[in-house]
Coordinates of C-alpha atoms in Angstrom, one line a residue:
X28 CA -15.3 -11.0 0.8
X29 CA -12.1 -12.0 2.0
X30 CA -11.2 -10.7 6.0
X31 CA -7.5 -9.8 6.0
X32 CA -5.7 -8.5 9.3
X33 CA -2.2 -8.3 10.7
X34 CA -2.4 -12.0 11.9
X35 CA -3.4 -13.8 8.5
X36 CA -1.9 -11.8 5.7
X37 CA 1.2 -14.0 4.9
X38 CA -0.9 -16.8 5.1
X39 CA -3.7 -15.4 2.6
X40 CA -0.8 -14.3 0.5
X41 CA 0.9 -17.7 0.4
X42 CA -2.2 -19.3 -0.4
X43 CA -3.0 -16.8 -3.5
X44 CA -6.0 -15.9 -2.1
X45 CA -5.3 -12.2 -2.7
X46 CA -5.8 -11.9 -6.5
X47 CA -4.5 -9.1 -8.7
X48 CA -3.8 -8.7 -12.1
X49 CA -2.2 -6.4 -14.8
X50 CA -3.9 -3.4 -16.4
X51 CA -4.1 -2.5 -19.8
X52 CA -3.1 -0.2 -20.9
X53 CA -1.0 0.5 -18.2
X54 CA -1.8 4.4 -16.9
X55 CA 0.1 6.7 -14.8
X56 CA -2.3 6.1 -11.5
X57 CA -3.0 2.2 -12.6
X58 CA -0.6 -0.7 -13.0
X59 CA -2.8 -3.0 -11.0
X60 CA -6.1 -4.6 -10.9
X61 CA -7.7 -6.3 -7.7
X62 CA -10.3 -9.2 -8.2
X63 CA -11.6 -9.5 -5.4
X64 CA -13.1 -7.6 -2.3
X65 CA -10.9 -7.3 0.5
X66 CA -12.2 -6.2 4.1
X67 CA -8.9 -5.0 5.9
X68 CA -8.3 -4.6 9.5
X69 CA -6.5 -1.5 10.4
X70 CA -4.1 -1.0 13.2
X71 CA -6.3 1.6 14.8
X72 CA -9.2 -1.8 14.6
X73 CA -11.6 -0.4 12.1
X74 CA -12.2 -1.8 8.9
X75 CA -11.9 -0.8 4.9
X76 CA -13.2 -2.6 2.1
X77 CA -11.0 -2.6 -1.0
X78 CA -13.0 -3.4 -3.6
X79 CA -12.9 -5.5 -6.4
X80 CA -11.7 -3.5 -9.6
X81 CA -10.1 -1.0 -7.2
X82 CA -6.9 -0.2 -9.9
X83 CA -3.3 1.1 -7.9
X84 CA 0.1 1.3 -9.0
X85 CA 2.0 -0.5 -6.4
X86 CA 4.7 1.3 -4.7
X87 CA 4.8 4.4 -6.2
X88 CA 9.1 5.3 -7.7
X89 CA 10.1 7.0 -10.6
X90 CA 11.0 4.4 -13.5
X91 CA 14.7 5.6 -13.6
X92 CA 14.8 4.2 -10.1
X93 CA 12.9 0.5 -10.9
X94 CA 16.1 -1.3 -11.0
X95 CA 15.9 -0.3 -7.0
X96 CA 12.6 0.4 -5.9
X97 CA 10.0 -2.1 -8.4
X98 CA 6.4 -1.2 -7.9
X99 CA 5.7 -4.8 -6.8
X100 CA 7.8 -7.0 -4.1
X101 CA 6.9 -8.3 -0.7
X102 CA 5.5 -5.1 0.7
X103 CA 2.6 -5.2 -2.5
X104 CA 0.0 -5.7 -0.3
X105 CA 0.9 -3.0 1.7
X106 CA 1.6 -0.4 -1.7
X107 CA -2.2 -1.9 -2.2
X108 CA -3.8 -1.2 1.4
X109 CA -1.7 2.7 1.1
X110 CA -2.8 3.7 -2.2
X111 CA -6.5 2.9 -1.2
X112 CA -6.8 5.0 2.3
X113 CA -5.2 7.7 0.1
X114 CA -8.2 7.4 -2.5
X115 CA -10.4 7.7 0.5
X116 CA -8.5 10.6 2.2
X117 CA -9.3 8.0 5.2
X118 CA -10.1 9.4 8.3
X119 CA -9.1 13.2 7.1
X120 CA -12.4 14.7 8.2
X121 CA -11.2 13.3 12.1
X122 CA -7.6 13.9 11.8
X123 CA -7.1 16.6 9.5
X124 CA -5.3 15.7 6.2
X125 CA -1.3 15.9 7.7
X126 CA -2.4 13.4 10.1
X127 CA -4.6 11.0 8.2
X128 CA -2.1 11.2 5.7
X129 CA 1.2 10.4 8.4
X130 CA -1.9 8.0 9.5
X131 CA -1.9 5.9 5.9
X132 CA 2.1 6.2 5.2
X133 CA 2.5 4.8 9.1
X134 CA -0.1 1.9 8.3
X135 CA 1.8 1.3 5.3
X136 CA 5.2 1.1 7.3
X137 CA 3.4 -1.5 9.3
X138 CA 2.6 -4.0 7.2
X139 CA 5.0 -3.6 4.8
X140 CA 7.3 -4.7 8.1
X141 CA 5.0 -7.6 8.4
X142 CA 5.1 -8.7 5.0
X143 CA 8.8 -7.9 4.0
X144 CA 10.7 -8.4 7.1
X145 CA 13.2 -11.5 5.7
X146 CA 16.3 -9.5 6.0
X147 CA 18.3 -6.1 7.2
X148 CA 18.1 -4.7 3.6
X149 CA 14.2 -5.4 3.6
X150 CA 13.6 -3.5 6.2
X151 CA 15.8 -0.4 5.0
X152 CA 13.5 -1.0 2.0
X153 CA 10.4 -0.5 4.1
X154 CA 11.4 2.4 5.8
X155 CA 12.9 4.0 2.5
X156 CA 9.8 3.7 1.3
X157 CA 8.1 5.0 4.1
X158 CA 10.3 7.9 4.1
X159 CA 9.0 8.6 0.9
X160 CA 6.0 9.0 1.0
X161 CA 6.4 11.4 3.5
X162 CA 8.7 13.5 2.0
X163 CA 7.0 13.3 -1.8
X164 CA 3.4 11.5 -1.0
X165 CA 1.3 15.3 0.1
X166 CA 0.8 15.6 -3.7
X167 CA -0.7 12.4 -4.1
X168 CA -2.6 12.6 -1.5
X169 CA -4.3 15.5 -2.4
X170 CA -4.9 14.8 -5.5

């Protein structure tokens, strides 16, 4: 089990410690393969496990828009740590699904910030991404 939290990501990520792989064949809901478990500190200081096998798509864009927005970049792990507190509808039952929801697309804007941070554009990145899945992300989450 590898610990991951807001203060050793880039590390764990320079070191390829965080392990994923292609899927085949690629499916609408899975690009993406993890191999191995990840226990991830959240900003609210509880803890998820994504587990090995768990299958995402990376940052979720319409292909037209690739050339722009590619499913994979600096804010991966983050498209990773979103798309699995959307599979667990984390912490709906407390917040109510609008808030655990704004909950997962805020935790995503956070370390996406952390991880992709190198320039201006960057960060318009992460917050055009964060914008939507706010706007476009209820039907996903639902799902």
């Amino acid at each position: 089990m590898l610990d991951v939290d807001l203060e050793n990501i880039e590390s764990l990520l320079k070191l390829g410690l965080i392990k994923v792989n292609l899927v085949y064949p690629i499916t609408k809901s899975s690009h993406f393969r993890l191999e191995n478990n990840l226990s991830i500190k959240l900003s609210n200081g509880n803890k998820i496990l994504i587990p090995k096998g768990f299958e995402f798509d990376g940052s979720s864009s319409p292909r037209f828009l690739w050339w722009a927005f590619p499913s994979y970049g600096d804010f991966f792990f983050a498209a990773i740590l979103h798309d699995r507190l959307y599979d667990l509808k984390y912490m709906a039952d407390d917040l109510g699904m609008d808030y655990a929801q704004k909950f997962a697309d805020e935790e995503m804007l956070l370390w996406s910030n952390v991880l992709n941070k190198k320039t201006f554009g960057k960060k318009v990145d992460n917050y055009s991404r964060y914008k939507a899945v706010r706007w476009f992300g209820k039907k996903q989450y639902l799902d």
